[in-house]
Structure formats: structure tokens, C-alpha cells
XYZ file of C-alpha atoms in Angstrom:
584
model
C 123.224 13.111 259.906
C 126.079 17.035 253.501
C 129.258 14.142 242.844
C 131.688 14.768 241.123
C 133.665 17.452 242.934
C 136.367 18.504 240.520
C 137.969 20.782 243.087
C 137.896 18.533 246.134
C 141.591 17.837 245.663
C 142.111 21.350 246.958
C 140.684 20.294 250.326
C 143.578 17.886 250.646
C 146.242 20.227 249.283
C 145.229 23.050 251.585
C 147.459 21.556 254.251
C 150.468 22.294 252.109
C 149.244 25.679 250.961
C 148.644 26.829 254.470
C 151.651 25.063 256.030
C 149.482 23.180 258.461
C 150.936 21.022 261.130
C 149.904 17.387 260.756
C 148.703 15.970 264.053
C 147.465 12.497 263.295
C 147.466 11.579 266.955
C 148.499 8.000 266.227
C 151.867 8.015 267.982
C 151.494 5.737 270.950
C 147.822 5.232 270.254
C 146.310 2.273 272.092
C 142.947 1.065 270.831
C 140.796 -1.014 273.134
C 140.844 -4.792 272.720
C 137.465 -5.726 271.101
C 137.135 -8.937 273.131
C 137.257 -6.927 276.361
C 134.158 -4.965 275.328
C 132.152 -7.461 273.318
C 132.289 -10.210 275.959
C 130.595 -13.011 274.088
C 128.325 -10.880 271.942
C 128.250 -11.547 268.215
C 126.763 -10.189 265.031
C 125.692 -6.567 264.572
C 125.294 -5.907 268.283
C 128.936 -6.834 268.937
C 130.061 -4.187 266.457
C 127.752 -1.618 267.987
C 129.037 -2.438 271.458
C 132.635 -1.865 270.398
C 132.124 1.256 268.238
C 129.887 2.950 270.815
C 132.167 2.469 273.809
C 133.396 5.513 275.746
C 137.007 4.540 274.940
C 136.451 5.469 271.311
C 135.579 8.971 272.556
C 132.675 9.577 270.202
C 134.622 8.812 267.009
C 134.999 12.469 265.932
C 136.538 12.783 262.456
C 140.329 12.735 262.599
C 140.391 11.638 266.265
C 142.191 8.667 267.799
C 138.785 7.104 268.491
C 137.846 7.407 264.819
C 141.143 5.738 263.844
C 140.415 2.917 266.249
C 136.979 2.516 264.699
C 138.477 2.422 261.186
C 141.010 -0.245 262.235
C 138.184 -2.363 263.730
C 136.009 -2.053 260.600
C 138.919 -2.935 258.319
C 139.738 -5.989 260.460
C 136.073 -7.145 260.253
C 136.065 -6.755 256.456
C 139.319 -8.686 256.156
C 138.024 -11.439 258.418
C 135.054 -12.206 256.157
C 137.312 -12.399 253.088
C 136.936 -8.978 251.475
C 139.729 -7.387 249.494
C 141.252 -3.974 250.312
C 139.731 -1.335 248.046
C 141.318 1.809 249.393
C 144.470 3.536 248.147
C 147.828 1.764 247.656
C 146.264 -1.671 248.081
C 145.045 -0.900 251.642
C 141.660 -0.829 253.300
C 141.981 2.879 254.021
C 141.094 5.824 251.797
C 142.676 8.808 253.517
C 142.580 12.581 253.269
C 143.748 15.451 255.427
C 141.300 17.756 257.197
C 141.645 20.914 259.227
C 141.093 20.015 262.844
C 141.479 22.870 265.253
C 144.199 25.414 265.668
C 146.810 26.461 268.216
C 148.245 29.788 269.297
C 151.710 30.760 268.216
C 154.046 32.896 270.353
C 153.198 36.265 268.780
C 149.796 37.152 270.175
C 149.492 40.682 271.673
C 146.658 43.083 272.386
C 147.203 46.697 273.563
C 144.191 48.976 273.974
C 144.742 52.689 274.479
C 148.245 51.922 275.794
C 147.204 49.153 278.186
C 148.357 45.582 277.456
C 145.853 42.799 278.035
C 146.908 39.378 279.299
C 146.624 36.565 276.777
C 144.546 33.668 277.998
C 142.817 35.473 280.870
C 141.896 38.861 279.336
C 141.656 37.894 275.702
C 142.258 35.209 273.055
C 142.369 35.167 269.248
C 139.765 33.063 267.593
C 140.620 29.953 265.596
C 139.513 31.547 262.300
C 141.569 34.681 262.847
C 144.203 35.702 260.336
C 147.752 35.560 261.595
C 148.678 39.207 261.199
C 149.215 42.447 263.113
C 147.262 45.686 262.808
C 147.439 49.112 264.485
C 144.354 51.273 263.980
C 141.666 53.365 265.609
C 138.774 51.564 267.367
C 135.138 51.982 266.474
C 132.184 50.693 268.497
C 129.638 48.710 266.456
C 127.247 47.530 269.184
C 126.086 43.992 268.197
C 127.320 44.379 264.646
C 123.951 43.447 263.141
C 122.650 45.100 259.988
C 119.310 45.001 258.264
C 119.597 46.419 254.746
C 115.828 46.862 254.564
C 115.957 49.505 257.293
C 119.230 51.272 256.656
C 118.004 54.672 257.820
C 117.540 53.448 261.387
C 120.488 51.022 261.275
C 123.473 52.722 262.796
C 125.938 49.908 262.129
C 124.898 49.580 258.514
C 125.609 53.342 258.000
C 128.743 53.500 260.098
C 132.165 53.823 258.501
C 134.303 50.918 259.704
C 136.799 50.777 256.853
C 140.371 50.587 258.174
C 139.122 50.440 261.806
C 139.181 47.682 264.384
C 135.499 47.128 265.235
C 134.444 46.326 268.807
C 131.234 44.272 268.920
C 129.095 42.816 271.659
C 128.580 39.039 271.856
C 125.268 37.564 270.717
C 122.023 38.780 269.153
C 119.662 40.630 271.476
C 116.769 40.028 269.106
C 117.356 36.286 268.590
C 115.944 33.456 270.710
C 118.071 33.133 273.769
C 120.587 35.513 272.143
C 121.543 32.761 269.673
C 121.115 32.009 266.037
C 123.458 32.520 263.113
C 123.570 36.312 263.504
C 124.932 35.857 267.018
C 127.931 33.863 265.852
C 131.306 35.655 266.138
C 132.217 34.165 262.734
C 129.180 35.789 261.180
C 129.870 39.154 262.731
C 133.567 39.015 261.820
C 132.943 37.911 258.215
C 130.415 40.668 257.571
C 132.664 43.303 259.129
C 135.743 42.043 257.193
C 133.642 42.258 254.034
C 133.159 45.949 254.791
C 136.933 46.370 254.969
C 137.317 46.504 258.765
C 140.953 46.083 259.767
C 140.130 43.740 262.614
C 137.388 42.668 264.993
C 137.237 42.462 268.767
C 134.198 40.773 270.332
C 133.298 41.429 273.954
C 132.391 38.296 275.936
C 129.591 38.394 278.455
C 130.365 38.629 282.130
C 131.360 35.268 283.598
C 131.705 33.622 280.194
C 134.671 31.363 279.528
C 136.890 32.467 276.665
C 136.443 30.151 273.666
C 139.036 27.593 272.651
C 140.073 26.667 269.164
C 140.440 22.872 269.350
C 137.459 22.224 267.125
C 137.824 25.069 264.612
C 137.408 23.823 261.015
C 136.632 27.089 259.165
C 139.026 28.891 256.809
C 140.929 31.789 258.317
C 139.538 35.261 257.566
C 141.725 37.951 256.128
C 141.807 40.038 259.338
C 142.636 39.388 262.997
C 139.705 38.476 265.242
C 139.833 38.349 269.057
C 137.497 37.880 272.013
C 137.941 39.977 275.171
C 136.784 38.642 278.534
C 133.788 40.029 280.359
C 136.073 41.481 283.050
C 137.798 43.700 280.488
C 134.682 44.448 278.321
C 133.813 47.763 279.940
C 137.267 49.208 279.477
C 137.520 48.096 275.846
C 134.005 49.309 275.080
C 134.860 52.721 276.505
C 138.057 52.859 274.479
C 136.098 52.060 271.349
C 133.509 54.773 272.019
C 136.398 57.254 272.413
C 138.040 55.910 269.206
C 141.288 55.037 270.990
C 144.145 53.310 269.279
C 144.593 49.508 269.394
C 147.451 47.202 268.467
C 146.293 43.640 267.762
C 148.660 40.871 266.771
C 147.132 37.401 266.205
C 149.225 34.343 265.673
C 146.923 31.360 264.949
C 148.288 28.142 263.424
C 145.813 25.732 261.844
C 146.286 22.022 262.605
C 145.490 19.089 260.364
C 144.631 15.484 260.972
C 144.343 12.417 258.812
C 140.804 11.269 258.136
C 140.085 7.680 257.020
C 137.365 6.094 255.028
C 137.398 2.292 254.951
C 136.947 0.572 251.565
C 136.605 -3.166 250.915
C 135.529 -5.217 247.919
C 133.675 -8.541 247.699
C 134.762 -9.781 244.289
C 131.902 -11.072 242.140
C 131.761 -14.738 241.236
C 131.409 -14.147 237.476
C 134.624 -12.773 235.823
C 132.409 -11.372 233.039
C 130.479 -9.284 235.518
C 132.776 -8.595 238.440
C 133.825 -5.199 237.089
C 130.230 -4.047 237.763
C 129.614 -3.359 241.405
C 126.986 -2.315 243.964
C 127.993 0.083 246.736
C 126.878 -0.469 250.331
C 127.885 2.272 252.731
C 127.474 3.825 256.146
C 129.306 6.502 258.140
C 131.098 5.564 261.358
C 131.996 8.991 262.772
C 130.054 10.852 265.427
C 130.318 14.035 267.466
C 133.171 13.307 269.909
C 132.422 15.145 273.130
C 129.623 17.260 271.667
C 129.894 20.865 270.724
C 128.792 21.749 267.240
C 125.922 19.515 266.134
C 125.048 18.286 269.662
C 121.465 18.664 270.857
C 122.877 18.811 274.392
C 124.982 21.924 273.665
C 126.176 22.459 277.274
C 127.347 18.847 277.664
C 130.914 17.787 277.116
C 130.223 14.116 277.813
C 131.207 11.551 275.188
C 128.556 11.293 272.483
C 128.803 7.588 271.594
C 126.446 7.608 268.622
C 125.293 4.014 269.000
C 122.385 4.520 266.615
C 124.091 7.368 264.734
C 125.792 5.562 263.240
C 127.399 2.550 264.877
C 124.163 0.805 263.925
C 124.568 1.394 260.173
C 128.246 0.481 260.303
C 127.456 -2.748 262.135
C 124.837 -3.564 259.529
C 127.166 -3.208 256.554
C 129.720 -5.468 258.198
C 127.078 -8.151 258.615
C 125.766 -7.599 255.077
C 129.342 -8.217 253.908
C 129.528 -11.403 255.969
C 126.268 -12.769 254.563
C 127.106 -11.967 250.925
C 130.646 -13.400 251.277
C 129.171 -16.811 252.175
C 127.710 -17.044 248.696
C 129.077 -14.232 246.471
C 126.787 -12.920 243.736
C 128.007 -12.493 240.150
C 128.604 -8.751 240.393
C 130.997 -7.289 242.918
C 129.938 -5.393 246.034
C 131.974 -2.430 247.347
C 131.630 -1.666 251.052
C 132.475 1.871 252.154
C 132.560 3.101 255.744
C 132.761 6.870 255.731
C 134.189 9.384 258.197
C 133.289 13.052 258.372
C 129.566 12.628 257.643
C 128.649 14.741 260.656
C 130.792 17.560 259.352
C 129.061 17.734 255.987
C 129.455 14.378 254.150
C 133.211 14.882 253.920
C 134.195 11.240 253.530
C 131.562 10.270 250.934
C 132.102 13.468 248.957
C 135.832 12.779 248.913
C 135.373 9.194 247.761
C 133.130 10.337 244.931
C 135.747 12.926 243.981
C 138.621 10.485 244.294
C 137.090 7.021 243.753
C 139.285 3.996 244.047
C 137.157 2.197 241.431
C 135.557 3.672 238.332
C 132.225 5.300 239.174
C 131.066 4.455 235.653
C 130.896 0.803 236.741
C 128.727 1.450 239.780
C 125.100 0.314 239.599
C 123.599 1.837 242.734
C 124.412 2.931 246.281
C 122.695 1.645 249.420
C 123.192 3.770 252.566
C 122.389 2.851 256.160
C 122.208 5.625 258.762
C 120.452 5.256 262.125
C 118.920 1.785 261.678
C 119.125 0.679 265.286
C 115.900 1.962 266.857
C 113.166 0.074 264.946
C 109.701 0.655 266.458
C 106.598 -1.312 265.412
C 108.547 -3.180 262.698
C 108.847 0.066 260.660
C 111.716 1.244 258.491
C 111.750 4.279 256.190
C 113.621 3.938 252.899
C 114.394 7.045 250.931
C 115.336 7.141 247.267
C 112.450 5.383 245.520
C 112.284 8.244 243.067
C 115.821 7.663 241.849
C 115.062 4.496 239.809
C 111.871 2.964 238.355
C 112.799 -0.503 239.583
C 113.179 0.140 243.295
C 109.622 -0.852 244.238
C 109.925 -4.328 242.745
C 113.426 -4.908 244.171
C 112.664 -3.785 247.703
C 109.236 -5.451 247.834
C 110.773 -8.735 246.688
C 113.596 -8.566 249.252
C 111.180 -7.654 252.051
C 108.726 -10.442 251.162
C 111.587 -12.946 251.361
C 112.230 -12.135 255.037
C 110.852 -14.531 257.647
C 109.314 -11.487 259.318
C 108.899 -8.699 256.765
C 109.241 -5.102 257.854
C 106.695 -2.348 257.326
C 108.443 -0.211 254.691
C 107.582 3.461 254.377
C 108.738 4.604 250.948
C 110.035 8.141 250.285
C 111.137 9.375 246.873
C 113.939 11.717 247.937
C 117.430 10.852 246.668
C 118.995 13.724 248.586
C 119.230 14.298 252.312
C 121.602 14.807 255.198
C 123.480 11.515 254.813
C 126.040 9.932 252.514
C 123.696 8.654 249.810
C 123.310 12.302 248.707
C 126.930 12.448 247.549
C 126.322 9.501 245.233
C 122.981 10.690 243.860
C 124.532 14.026 242.952
C 126.979 11.933 240.882
C 124.068 10.330 239.027
C 123.573 7.016 240.848
C 120.252 5.542 241.969
C 120.325 5.364 245.774
C 118.400 3.961 248.731
C 118.762 5.242 252.270
C 117.643 2.991 255.105
C 116.475 4.793 258.312
C 114.607 3.632 261.421
C 113.702 7.137 262.537
C 114.998 9.686 264.989
C 114.470 9.609 268.764
C 115.031 11.565 271.973
C 118.650 10.419 272.198
C 119.628 11.722 268.767
C 122.885 13.705 268.879
C 122.922 13.491 272.660
C 125.252 11.631 275.076
C 122.421 9.236 275.829
C 122.613 7.506 272.374
C 124.162 4.361 273.884
C 124.501 0.767 272.728
C 122.089 -0.723 275.269
C 119.176 1.194 273.656
C 119.633 -0.499 270.282
C 116.790 -2.748 269.144
C 118.912 -5.802 268.191
C 116.031 -7.618 266.466
C 115.127 -4.621 264.324
C 118.762 -3.970 263.453
C 119.179 -7.569 262.322
C 116.066 -7.448 260.186
C 117.130 -4.253 258.407
C 120.497 -5.902 257.844
C 118.764 -8.881 256.236
C 116.616 -6.547 254.109
C 119.673 -4.675 252.899
C 121.504 -7.900 252.110
C 118.483 -9.013 250.050
C 118.388 -5.763 248.100
C 122.150 -5.822 247.503
C 121.997 -9.501 246.338
C 119.249 -8.741 243.842
C 121.271 -5.833 242.455
C 124.404 -7.927 242.236
C 122.821 -11.019 240.680
C 123.816 -11.777 237.105
C 122.636 -13.997 234.316
C 119.012 -13.898 233.181
C 118.004 -12.321 236.493
C 120.419 -9.394 236.245
C 118.918 -6.094 237.209
C 119.249 -3.014 234.979
C 118.230 0.131 236.842
C 116.842 3.189 235.078
C 118.436 6.137 236.907
C 116.273 9.186 237.563
C 118.072 12.352 238.587
C 115.917 14.169 241.096
C 115.913 17.924 241.602
C 117.972 18.886 244.595
C 116.093 20.555 247.458
C 117.117 24.134 248.094
C 118.737 24.507 251.526
C 117.907 27.638 253.493
C 120.983 29.561 252.480
C 120.455 33.198 253.225
C 117.258 32.858 255.140
C 116.831 35.222 258.036
C 116.196 34.822 261.707
C 112.744 35.551 262.971
C 113.828 38.967 263.964
C 115.520 40.092 260.785
C 112.476 40.313 258.537
C 114.229 39.616 255.242
C 115.330 36.683 253.174
C 116.555 37.046 249.568
C 116.313 33.977 247.356
C 119.027 32.887 244.936
C 118.295 29.237 244.250
C 121.883 27.932 244.213
C 122.704 24.553 245.745
C 126.049 24.713 247.593
C 128.668 22.016 247.869
C 129.163 21.629 251.678
C 132.655 20.184 251.549
C 135.700 22.285 252.530
C 137.918 23.923 249.906
C 140.954 26.152 249.815
C 138.932 29.104 248.570
C 135.468 29.904 247.246
C 132.203 27.972 247.280
C 131.419 25.381 244.629
C 127.829 25.212 243.406
C 126.557 21.688 242.745
C 123.496 22.910 240.862
C 120.778 25.553 240.633
C 116.995 25.278 240.824
C 115.254 25.576 237.512
C 113.780 29.043 236.940
C 115.488 30.447 240.045
C 117.367 33.789 240.044
C 120.622 31.769 239.934
C 119.420 29.872 236.855
C 118.175 33.046 235.089
C 121.419 34.843 235.935
C 123.593 32.134 234.383
C 125.016 30.206 237.388
C 125.758 26.589 236.635
C 126.553 23.466 238.556
C 130.325 23.263 238.915
C 130.820 27.028 239.192
C 132.967 28.160 242.092
C 131.770 31.480 243.544
C 134.723 33.647 244.484
C 133.071 37.062 244.817
C 129.525 38.125 245.676
C 128.702 41.783 244.950
C 132.192 42.921 246.019
C 132.479 40.548 248.998
C 135.253 37.998 248.762
C 133.834 34.482 249.135
C 136.257 32.275 251.027
C 133.824 29.518 252.000
C 130.140 28.679 252.512
C 129.987 30.890 255.581
C 131.128 33.983 253.688
C 128.649 33.144 250.914
C 125.740 32.787 253.312
C 126.600 36.031 255.143
C 126.987 37.994 251.920
C 123.566 36.817 250.710
C 121.976 37.722 254.023
C 123.238 41.275 253.646
C 121.034 41.742 250.563
C 117.271 42.027 250.087
C 114.819 40.738 247.492
C 115.041 42.723 244.262
C 118.725 43.641 244.654
C 120.850 43.209 241.552
C 124.171 41.664 242.514
C 127.345 40.910 240.634
C 128.618 37.336 241.157
C 132.039 36.300 239.950
C 132.684 32.567 239.510
C 135.567 30.404 238.513
C 134.304 28.267 235.622
C 136.727 25.697 234.340
C 139.661 27.917 235.250
C 138.231 31.179 233.864
C 136.631 34.051 235.780
C 133.069 34.728 234.632
C 131.015 37.766 235.824
C 127.251 37.300 236.202
C 124.503 39.803 237.004
C 121.697 38.283 239.118
C 118.505 39.823 240.448
C 117.650 38.241 243.858
C 114.162 36.933 244.354
C 111.870 36.729 247.356
C 111.855 33.593 249.461
């Protein structure tokens, strides 16, 4: 547990534009045999058992384990009689993603005439530009600026233009030295925005040099390197004396194929089968941890049994139950990948649907439905259509053992239903609550509440059937578009003491360049200044905006009351807007 995205095609074409190397990882792939894992289990628990096995390696987007999961889900849909609803008559709906990077042969670092050893003394970072620079060094301490206190802020006042900046790792004022300001990407993006020629970050003593296997961010326009703790003193001294450095970075982005799974249960009434209900869940998880894990030091497999093998298992069983007696309208089943990276799969499907979105009635999403406690389930989205209360209450009352349903109005949230509500659909999101194993290696299949999972599956099937029923009992929903919540974009750490407010709502999906805005809060500085949903921000007060990170960092560099110039791409034309930032 991030529409109509007119520019999402660019996410796919970026592999061509950047000459990425496709590494699908499927050559010689061997997926585990389901029977060897399931061993007599059936129903939803059998699916959870397979999907959450160590041999699927945490189902990280674009990984071999994720491909095995997609193959399994497609086979299950086919077995219950569903039709392929992906691209080219297949069950898969594919797109390319950036997945890591590798070093080329032309990486070199020479500081004050001394060459450092690649791999042991230094490495380029995965978001580094592939370029070479020779310049004078400048020492920037931790590279942290506070525009509200510029007089006492040496780095804010220092001239780094055309220099290679040497910065310390971390944030001495942040909790445990962490937080966004501690991130090398943050430091490098801010420094590059001030026209630094390159960035060198000094690792702490004893710290392992970072790899680039999981890098997904767009390359910056300057080279960025990390020097080991054993060489930090020498490089720091060279920076203080403004010695000369030669830095050549050769970083080559890699790409992988990501797969959604799409299957259609054709409605029984030819007059109504072009209308359809969407039932979806994401099947990806965190691989071996890292970004997103709540056990950040662990590199164990994160199996994601509840998040979200449980939801995936449920939609397979909903498909089985509906296929036994198909309703008049069709039902589209979508299993998404890339949810953990920012709703990539669902956002891509909404951008590039395989069936007309105009014919969709509603979207039901299941995410983390395997840990029911005290018969309780929370369902979000009741504020997105007037009819939800009657539909859900009727489906729940029809269960042999009804659940205790907690109703929440929100149509947005950190799961795939949000992509569909942005596009205008009524949505429901089924959720059995978080727990101590959330985003940790301990989220394993044997902790799933099988009875609770089956009952949520039955409830979902009842809701889907009511939506898909035709004739005199056909449901007509009244969509209500809710206001999107404003994410904390540009908020400050507890130590920074500032937090300008803009009120824009960013599209979290990757792009070639810029940041697309899905909407703005009514009456916010963004609204008053003329920003609109669909605008792509390409420049923020002189700082080039390459992605959401650059946008966030540029906003953080400002303070409430600042007037900024924002340049957007609006339907192919550049539009310049003047916006006065508010106070959070």
C-alpha cells in the first residue's frame, strides 16, 4: 500500500529515449510448480500459499517472482472460464519500467591528482548522469539549507556554481540522521538546481557503498558519486583546499517488463455485456525489502501474504463464484503490479485501458483482506456514490455470518482504487486493517485468517453481483467525485522549521520528464495561481523539474509568502504562472 494520465505513454517510451537495456529476466526462468506448494489446499488459501512462497522472492515489480505470480493468476482465471482481456488477445497487459542500473566501463575519479579505486573507494550513484567533469572542489558540509535563516546558513550563501560539491552523508538534525533531507538524491538534486557541476557524498566510516540494483529515479543532469569512509578525510581536505577533481560517471539504466493480468467474465445478456464492473487487487510486494520496508536493515524475502496475496486470492475466488452463474453485465478482473512503487500498474491501465472506461460502472479493490479480527472489515469509498450503503448492506445481510462493516467515505488512498476514482468511477476498497507484520518479512501465509478472508471474498462477490445484475434490478450508481487529499509535498522535517503550502496534487507515476498534476485543492495557492489538473510542471522558480523528487525539493527550498514562477506544459504549450506560496 499511489485517471486519465494523458502522458503515461511517455513512461513506456522512456526506454527508447534513454536507450535502456531490457532485462526481462525470463530467459531460463523456472517458476515453482503450484502443486508442490499447495499440497491439498484449495480456495483462497491455496492461492495465498503459492503467491507468498519464498521462491517467488517477494514479487517485486518486474522480477522473475512477479512474472511467476502473473503466470499463476492468468492460469487461474483461464481455468474458471474467463477470457483474456489484456493486449493482443492475451491475459497480460505489459509495460516497461526502469529497474536498477549498472556501471559502464568509463567510471573514473581523480582528486587532487590521486586516482580512487572504483568499487572500494567510490561508486557512482544510480541516478547519476553519464558524463565527465573537471572542476574545482567546494566543501558544503551536509548540504542542508534553510531559506528562513539565510544569514546564518553558510551553504545557502555559498557559491557552488560550476563546482563539484563535497557533502557529508545524512542530516545531523534529523531523527537518527535520517529523513528526506538526509537522502543523497535530495542533496544532489538541490545542489544540481544551484548549478553545481557535480556532487560527491562522503560515506560514514564502516558504511557499505550503495548499489544501484533498485534505482528507479530519473538520472540527474550532473554526475553524482559516493566516496567510502576510508577516503572521506582525504577528499574532505581536498574540498576545503579547493583542489581540482576529475569525475567521470558511466551509469546505464536498465529496464524490465512489468505485467498486469486482465481477464473478463462475459455477461450473460448480450444487451448488457458491454457494461462491466471492475474487481481488482495488486499482486506485487517488496522483494527483499529496501525502500518501503518497515524492517529497513533486513534483506530477507518479504512475502506479502496479506499485502497483497490475500486480495489477489480473493479476486480469483470471486471470479470462480461469479463464473458459476454469470450476471447480465460483464465483470473485468484486474491484477496489478507496481502498486508498492506508486500505483504503477493501475495508473497504466487507466491510461491505456484494454476496454472503454466509459462502459465501466464501478471499481472494487481488495488490499490486505487476510487478517480479519473480531469479524471486522473496513470499506472505503462510501462517499463516491449515493447507492453504496444499500448495495453493501444488502450483500452483507445475505451472508450466513455477516461481517461488521466500518464505512469510510474516502475514494482516494494508497491503493489501486485511487487510480480509478481519479478517472471518475465510484469505488470501494476492502481492507481488514494493518498489523505488526505489515511490510516486514514476517507477513507470511500461515498468519492469514482463512475464515475471514473467505467471508470478505463472499461479501465482495455479493457486491459485484448486485452491480452486474441486469433487468428490473439493474443498479445505476450516482458517481460523486470527492476532493483529493493533499499529500505532504514540501513539508519539512521537525528540524527545518518551515513548510510552504502550494495545494497541488501530484501524479505519482514515472514519466520521461516533469511532474504531472492530477488536480489542485480549491482556494489553494495553486488554484489561485492558475495551476490545473493535467498540467505538467517543467520548471519551478528557475529549477528544472525532472520528476516528483525535484518538485518536492524545489518547493522545500522556499518559504511561505514567496512568489514563485512555475512553468507548465499544458496541452503541448508552455504556460508561465506566478504563484504566492501559502503557509501549511
